[in-house]
CSV table of C-alpha atoms in Angstrom, one decimal:
chain,number,residue,atom,x,y,z
A,1,MET,CA,21.2,-21.4,-11.6
A,2,THR,CA,21.7,-18.8,-8.8
A,3,ALA,CA,18.8,-16.3,-8.5
A,4,ASP,CA,19.6,-12.6,-8.8
A,5,ALA,CA,18.6,-10.2,-6.0
A,6,PRO,CA,15.1,-9.4,-7.3
A,7,SER,CA,14.3,-13.0,-8.0
A,8,ARG,CA,15.6,-14.0,-4.5
A,9,ALA,CA,13.3,-11.4,-3.0
A,10,VAL,CA,10.4,-13.2,-4.7
A,11,LEU,CA,11.5,-16.6,-3.5
A,12,ASP,CA,12.0,-15.3,0.0
A,13,LYS,CA,8.3,-14.7,0.3
A,14,ALA,CA,7.9,-18.5,0.7
A,15,ALA,CA,8.5,-18.0,4.5
A,16,ARG,CA,5.3,-16.0,4.8
A,17,GLU,CA,2.9,-18.6,3.4
A,18,ASN,CA,0.5,-20.5,5.6
A,19,PHE,CA,2.1,-23.8,4.7
A,20,PRO,CA,5.7,-25.1,4.1
A,21,VAL,CA,6.6,-24.6,0.5
A,22,ALA,CA,9.7,-26.7,0.2
A,23,PRO,CA,10.6,-28.1,3.7
A,24,PHE,CA,14.0,-29.6,4.5
A,25,PHE,CA,12.7,-33.2,4.7
A,26,VAL,CA,11.7,-33.5,1.1
A,27,PRO,CA,14.3,-34.8,-1.4
A,28,LYS,CA,16.7,-32.1,-2.6
A,29,ALA,CA,15.5,-32.4,-6.2
A,30,TRP,CA,11.9,-31.9,-5.1
A,31,ARG,CA,12.9,-28.8,-3.1
A,32,GLY,CA,14.4,-27.3,-6.2
A,33,ASP,CA,11.3,-28.1,-8.3
A,34,LEU,CA,8.9,-26.9,-5.6
A,35,MET,CA,10.8,-23.6,-5.3
A,36,ALA,CA,10.8,-23.2,-9.1
A,37,ILE,CA,7.0,-23.6,-9.2
A,38,TYR,CA,6.6,-21.3,-6.2
A,39,GLY,CA,8.8,-18.7,-7.8
A,40,PHE,CA,6.6,-18.7,-10.9
A,41,ALA,CA,3.4,-18.5,-9.0
A,42,ARG,CA,4.6,-15.8,-6.6
A,43,LEU,CA,6.0,-13.7,-9.4
A,44,VAL,CA,2.7,-13.9,-11.4
A,45,ASP,CA,0.8,-12.8,-8.3
A,46,ASP,CA,3.3,-9.9,-7.7
A,47,ILE,CA,2.8,-8.8,-11.3
A,48,GLY,CA,-1.0,-8.9,-10.8
A,49,ASP,CA,-0.9,-7.1,-7.5
A,50,GLY,CA,1.7,-4.5,-8.5
A,51,ASP,CA,4.1,-5.7,-5.8
A,52,LEU,CA,7.3,-6.0,-7.9
A,53,ALA,CA,10.6,-4.7,-6.6
A,54,ASN,CA,11.7,-1.4,-8.1
A,55,GLY,CA,8.2,-0.7,-9.4
A,56,GLY,CA,8.6,-3.6,-11.8
A,57,ARG,CA,11.0,-1.8,-14.0
A,58,ASP,CA,13.7,-4.5,-13.8
A,59,ASP,CA,11.1,-7.2,-14.6
A,60,ALA,CA,9.7,-5.2,-17.5
A,61,ALA,CA,13.2,-5.0,-19.0
A,62,ARG,CA,13.8,-8.7,-18.6
A,63,LEU,CA,10.5,-9.4,-20.5
A,64,GLY,CA,11.5,-7.1,-23.3
A,65,LEU,CA,9.2,-4.2,-22.4
A,66,PRO,CA,10.1,-0.6,-22.0
A,67,GLN,CA,10.5,0.3,-18.3
A,68,ASP,CA,7.5,2.7,-18.5
A,69,ALA,CA,5.3,-0.3,-19.3
A,70,ALA,CA,6.0,-1.7,-15.8
A,71,GLY,CA,2.8,-0.2,-14.4
A,72,ASP,CA,0.6,-1.8,-17.1
A,73,ARG,CA,-0.2,-5.1,-15.4
A,74,ILE,CA,-2.0,-6.6,-18.4
A,75,ALA,CA,1.0,-5.8,-20.7
A,76,MET,CA,3.3,-7.3,-18.1
A,77,LEU,CA,1.2,-10.5,-17.8
A,78,ASP,CA,1.0,-10.8,-21.5
A,79,ALA,CA,4.8,-10.5,-21.9
A,80,PHE,CA,5.3,-12.9,-19.0
A,81,GLU,CA,3.0,-15.5,-20.8
A,82,GLY,CA,5.0,-15.0,-23.9
A,83,ASP,CA,8.2,-15.7,-22.0
A,84,LEU,CA,6.5,-18.7,-20.4
A,85,ARG,CA,6.0,-20.2,-23.9
A,86,LYS,CA,9.8,-20.2,-24.4
A,87,VAL,CA,10.1,-22.5,-21.4
A,88,PHE,CA,8.5,-25.2,-23.6
A,89,ASP,CA,10.0,-24.3,-27.0
A,90,GLY,CA,13.0,-22.1,-26.5
A,91,THR,CA,15.0,-20.1,-24.0
A,92,PRO,CA,13.1,-17.7,-21.7
A,93,ARG,CA,14.5,-14.4,-20.7
A,94,HIS,CA,13.3,-14.1,-17.1
A,95,PRO,CA,15.6,-15.7,-14.5
A,96,LEU,CA,12.7,-17.4,-12.7
A,97,LEU,CA,11.5,-18.9,-15.9
A,98,LEU,CA,15.0,-20.1,-16.7
A,99,ALA,CA,15.0,-21.8,-13.3
A,100,LEU,CA,11.6,-23.3,-14.1
A,101,GLN,CA,12.6,-24.8,-17.4
A,102,PRO,CA,14.6,-27.8,-16.0
A,103,THR,CA,11.6,-28.7,-13.8
A,104,VAL,CA,9.2,-28.6,-16.7
A,105,ARG,CA,11.5,-30.8,-18.9
A,106,ARG,CA,12.3,-33.3,-16.2
A,107,HIS,CA,8.7,-34.0,-15.3
A,108,GLY,CA,7.0,-33.4,-18.7
A,109,LEU,CA,4.8,-30.6,-17.3
A,110,THR,CA,2.4,-29.0,-19.7
A,111,PRO,CA,1.6,-25.2,-20.1
A,112,GLY,CA,-2.0,-25.4,-18.9
A,113,PRO,CA,-1.6,-25.0,-15.2
A,114,PHE,CA,0.9,-22.2,-15.6
A,115,GLU,CA,-1.4,-20.4,-18.1
A,116,GLY,CA,-4.2,-20.8,-15.6
A,117,LEU,CA,-2.3,-18.9,-12.9
A,118,ILE,CA,-1.6,-16.1,-15.4
A,119,GLU,CA,-5.2,-15.9,-16.4
A,120,ALA,CA,-6.3,-15.7,-12.8
A,121,ASN,CA,-4.2,-12.6,-12.4
A,122,ARG,CA,-5.6,-11.1,-15.6
A,123,GLN,CA,-9.0,-11.7,-14.1
A,124,ASP,CA,-8.0,-9.8,-11.0
A,125,GLN,CA,-7.5,-6.8,-13.3
A,126,ARG,CA,-11.0,-7.1,-14.7
A,127,VAL,CA,-13.1,-8.5,-11.8
A,128,ARG,CA,-13.1,-6.8,-8.4
A,129,ARG,CA,-16.2,-8.5,-6.9
A,130,TYR,CA,-17.8,-12.0,-7.0
A,131,ASP,CA,-21.5,-12.3,-6.9
A,132,THR,CA,-21.8,-15.9,-5.7
A,133,TYR,CA,-19.7,-18.7,-4.0
A,134,GLU,CA,-19.8,-20.6,-7.3
A,135,ASP,CA,-18.2,-17.6,-9.1
A,136,LEU,CA,-15.4,-17.6,-6.4
A,137,LEU,CA,-14.9,-21.4,-6.9
A,138,ALA,CA,-14.4,-20.8,-10.6
A,139,TYR,CA,-11.8,-18.2,-9.9
A,140,CYS,CA,-10.0,-20.6,-7.5
A,141,GLU,CA,-10.0,-23.1,-10.3
A,142,LEU,CA,-7.5,-20.8,-12.0
A,143,SER,CA,-5.8,-19.1,-9.1
A,144,ALA,CA,-5.1,-22.0,-6.8
A,145,ASN,CA,-5.9,-25.5,-8.1
A,146,PRO,CA,-3.1,-25.5,-10.7
A,147,VAL,CA,-0.5,-25.3,-8.0
A,148,GLY,CA,-1.6,-28.6,-6.4
A,149,ARG,CA,-1.7,-30.3,-9.8
A,150,LEU,CA,1.8,-29.2,-10.5
A,151,VAL,CA,3.0,-30.6,-7.1
A,152,LEU,CA,1.5,-33.9,-8.0
A,153,GLY,CA,3.1,-33.7,-11.4
A,154,ILE,CA,6.6,-33.2,-10.1
A,155,THR,CA,6.2,-36.0,-7.6
A,156,GLY,CA,4.9,-38.4,-10.2
A,157,THR,CA,1.7,-39.1,-8.3
A,158,SER,CA,-1.0,-37.4,-10.4
A,159,THR,CA,-4.3,-39.3,-10.9
A,160,PRO,CA,-7.8,-38.0,-11.6
A,161,GLU,CA,-8.9,-38.8,-8.1
A,162,ARG,CA,-5.8,-37.2,-6.5
A,163,ASN,CA,-6.3,-34.1,-8.7
A,164,ARG,CA,-9.9,-33.8,-7.5
A,165,LEU,CA,-8.8,-34.1,-3.8
A,166,SER,CA,-5.9,-31.6,-4.4
A,167,ASP,CA,-8.4,-29.1,-6.0
A,168,ALA,CA,-10.5,-29.2,-2.8
A,169,VAL,CA,-7.4,-28.5,-0.6
A,170,CYS,CA,-6.1,-25.8,-2.9
A,171,THR,CA,-9.4,-24.0,-3.1
A,172,ALA,CA,-9.7,-24.2,0.7
A,173,LEU,CA,-6.2,-22.6,1.1
A,174,GLN,CA,-7.2,-19.8,-1.3
A,175,ILE,CA,-10.4,-19.1,0.6
A,176,VAL,CA,-8.5,-19.0,3.9
A,177,GLU,CA,-6.0,-16.6,2.5
A,178,HIS,CA,-8.8,-14.4,1.2
A,179,LEU,CA,-10.3,-14.4,4.7
A,180,GLN,CA,-7.0,-13.4,6.3
A,181,ASP,CA,-6.5,-10.6,3.7
A,182,VAL,CA,-9.9,-9.0,3.6
A,183,ALA,CA,-8.5,-5.6,4.6
A,184,GLU,CA,-5.5,-5.8,2.3
A,185,ASP,CA,-7.6,-6.9,-0.6
A,186,LEU,CA,-10.1,-4.1,0.0
A,187,GLY,CA,-7.1,-1.7,-0.2
A,188,ARG,CA,-6.6,-3.0,-3.7
A,189,ASP,CA,-10.3,-2.5,-4.4
A,190,ARG,CA,-11.0,-6.3,-4.4
A,191,ILE,CA,-13.5,-8.2,-2.4
A,192,TYR,CA,-13.4,-12.0,-2.4
A,193,LEU,CA,-16.4,-12.4,-0.1
A,194,PRO,CA,-19.3,-13.3,-2.3
A,195,ALA,CA,-21.8,-10.5,-2.6
A,196,GLN,CA,-24.7,-12.9,-2.1
A,197,ASP,CA,-23.2,-13.9,1.3
A,198,MET,CA,-22.5,-10.3,2.3
A,199,LYS,CA,-26.2,-9.5,1.6
A,200,ARG,CA,-27.3,-12.6,3.6
A,201,PHE,CA,-25.4,-11.4,6.7
A,202,GLY,CA,-26.2,-7.7,6.3
A,203,VAL,CA,-22.5,-6.8,5.5
A,204,THR,CA,-21.7,-3.7,3.4
A,205,GLU,CA,-18.4,-2.7,1.9
A,206,ALA,CA,-18.2,0.1,4.4
A,207,ASP,CA,-18.3,-2.5,7.2
A,208,LEU,CA,-15.2,-4.2,5.7
A,209,ALA,CA,-13.4,-0.8,5.8
A,210,ALA,CA,-13.8,-0.5,9.6
A,211,PRO,CA,-10.8,-0.8,11.9
A,212,THR,CA,-12.4,-3.9,13.6
A,213,ALA,CA,-15.2,-6.2,12.6
A,214,GLY,CA,-18.7,-5.9,13.9
A,215,ALA,CA,-20.9,-8.9,14.7
A,216,GLN,CA,-22.2,-9.2,11.2
A,217,VAL,CA,-18.8,-9.3,9.6
A,218,ARG,CA,-17.6,-11.8,12.1
A,219,ALA,CA,-20.6,-14.1,11.4
A,220,LEU,CA,-19.8,-13.8,7.6
A,221,VAL,CA,-16.2,-14.7,8.1
A,222,ALA,CA,-17.1,-17.6,10.3
A,223,PHE,CA,-19.5,-18.9,7.6
A,224,GLU,CA,-16.8,-18.7,4.9
A,225,ALA,CA,-14.3,-20.3,7.2
A,226,GLU,CA,-16.6,-23.3,7.7
A,227,ARG,CA,-16.8,-23.7,4.0
A,228,ALA,CA,-13.0,-23.7,3.8
A,229,ARG,CA,-12.9,-26.3,6.6
A,230,ASP,CA,-15.4,-28.5,4.7
A,231,LEU,CA,-13.2,-28.3,1.6
A,232,LEU,CA,-10.1,-29.3,3.7
A,233,ASN,CA,-12.0,-32.2,5.1
A,234,GLU,CA,-13.0,-33.3,1.6
A,235,GLY,CA,-9.4,-33.1,0.4
A,236,THR,CA,-7.7,-34.7,3.4
A,237,PRO,CA,-7.8,-38.3,2.0
A,238,LEU,CA,-5.2,-37.0,-0.5
A,239,VAL,CA,-2.7,-37.2,2.3
A,240,GLY,CA,-3.4,-40.9,3.0
A,241,SER,CA,-3.3,-41.8,-0.6
A,242,VAL,CA,0.5,-41.3,-0.8
A,243,ARG,CA,3.4,-42.5,1.2
A,244,GLY,CA,6.8,-41.3,2.6
A,245,ARG,CA,7.9,-37.8,2.5
A,246,LEU,CA,5.3,-36.7,0.1
A,247,ARG,CA,2.7,-37.7,2.6
A,248,LEU,CA,4.4,-35.4,5.2
A,249,LEU,CA,4.5,-32.6,2.6
A,250,LEU,CA,0.8,-32.8,1.8
A,251,ALA,CA,0.0,-33.0,5.5
A,252,GLY,CA,1.9,-29.7,5.8
A,253,PHE,CA,-0.3,-28.1,3.2
A,254,VAL,CA,-3.5,-29.4,4.8
A,255,GLY,CA,-2.3,-28.7,8.3
A,256,GLY,CA,-1.2,-25.2,7.4
A,257,GLY,CA,-4.8,-24.5,6.2
A,258,ARG,CA,-6.2,-25.9,9.4
A,259,ALA,CA,-3.8,-23.9,11.6
A,260,ALA,CA,-4.7,-20.7,9.7
A,261,LEU,CA,-8.4,-21.4,10.3
A,262,LYS,CA,-7.6,-21.8,14.0
A,263,ALA,CA,-5.9,-18.5,14.0
A,264,VAL,CA,-8.9,-16.8,12.3
A,265,GLU,CA,-11.1,-18.5,14.9
A,266,GLY,CA,-8.8,-17.4,17.7
A,267,ALA,CA,-9.1,-13.8,16.6
A,268,GLY,CA,-12.9,-14.1,17.0
A,269,TYR,CA,-13.2,-14.0,13.2
A,270,ASP,CA,-12.1,-10.3,13.3
A,271,VAL,CA,-9.7,-10.2,10.4
A,272,LEU,CA,-9.9,-6.5,9.7
A,273,PRO,CA,-7.0,-5.3,12.0
A,274,GLY,CA,-4.7,-7.6,10.0
A,275,PRO,CA,-4.3,-11.2,8.9
A,276,PRO,CA,-4.4,-13.7,11.8
A,277,LYS,CA,-1.4,-16.0,11.4
A,278,ALA,CA,-0.8,-19.4,12.8
A,279,THR,CA,2.0,-20.1,15.3
A,280,LYS,CA,4.6,-22.8,14.6
A,281,PRO,CA,3.3,-25.0,17.5
A,282,SER,CA,-0.2,-24.7,16.1
A,283,LEU,CA,1.0,-25.7,12.6
A,284,LEU,CA,2.9,-28.7,14.0
A,285,ARG,CA,-0.2,-29.8,16.0
A,286,GLU,CA,-2.4,-29.6,12.9
A,287,VAL,CA,0.1,-31.4,10.7
A,288,GLY,CA,0.3,-34.2,13.3
A,289,SER,CA,-3.5,-34.4,13.5
A,290,THR,CA,-3.8,-34.5,9.7
A,291,LEU,CA,-1.3,-37.4,9.6
A,292,ARG,CA,-3.4,-39.4,12.1
A,293,ARG,CA,-6.6,-38.9,10.2
A,294,LYS,CA,-8.0,-41.9,8.4
A,295,GLY,CA,-9.6,-39.7,5.8
């Protein structure tokens, strides 16, 4: 189906991600499936962040809610989850869920990963701070890891070991994104830097609101970046476990994370002026390096 303008605006955000979402070299059927999954995940995040076009009024109407409910994020997420269920046993109302339905049926995908992404955004409405790194990892289990498992599902390559490796990569990518978006997240009254680590490095919330990062904030960001790098290293054998164009796609995910970390490092770990972004040459170098790795 052809996406309408609001849905197209959601899908167009794929170009801003740290990694290629549905690059030209993957089979056409995969590209459609990958974009269907991306559209779902991006829309859920936009509902949770209050970033919907037209204040969410169009999406509220599509989900059977009155337009004045568009500002109630929990109500919107609940309605979206209700429409998600129709992907599996009926006909959904939202265009992006209609686009997702053929992908779900073709590959026998189950509701669990999709529900996890919705629950992560519900959690964003309730939880604004994370005490420990372990708490953050539990959040990433909902907010990031389902996406990798869905990619393995649509490519027919899911195994318990690949799922484990994919989880490491996806959690790393989520942490990198959190590091890039410290200032933006703080503007939403969210902090994804564990409070325990902030205390260890002597960083206060006021320090995160500064125009540029002081030495303590930079040290904290460098510490969290190293954790993300370790997770990427842990998950990199996933790339070598598959062949063909899927191997290149997964190398793009891992390489995108590595290139984003290089950008953060290149900014001197000062992420407060705005998100450091990788250049295309840096991304290509990191993808090539990932492909050459033995593990």
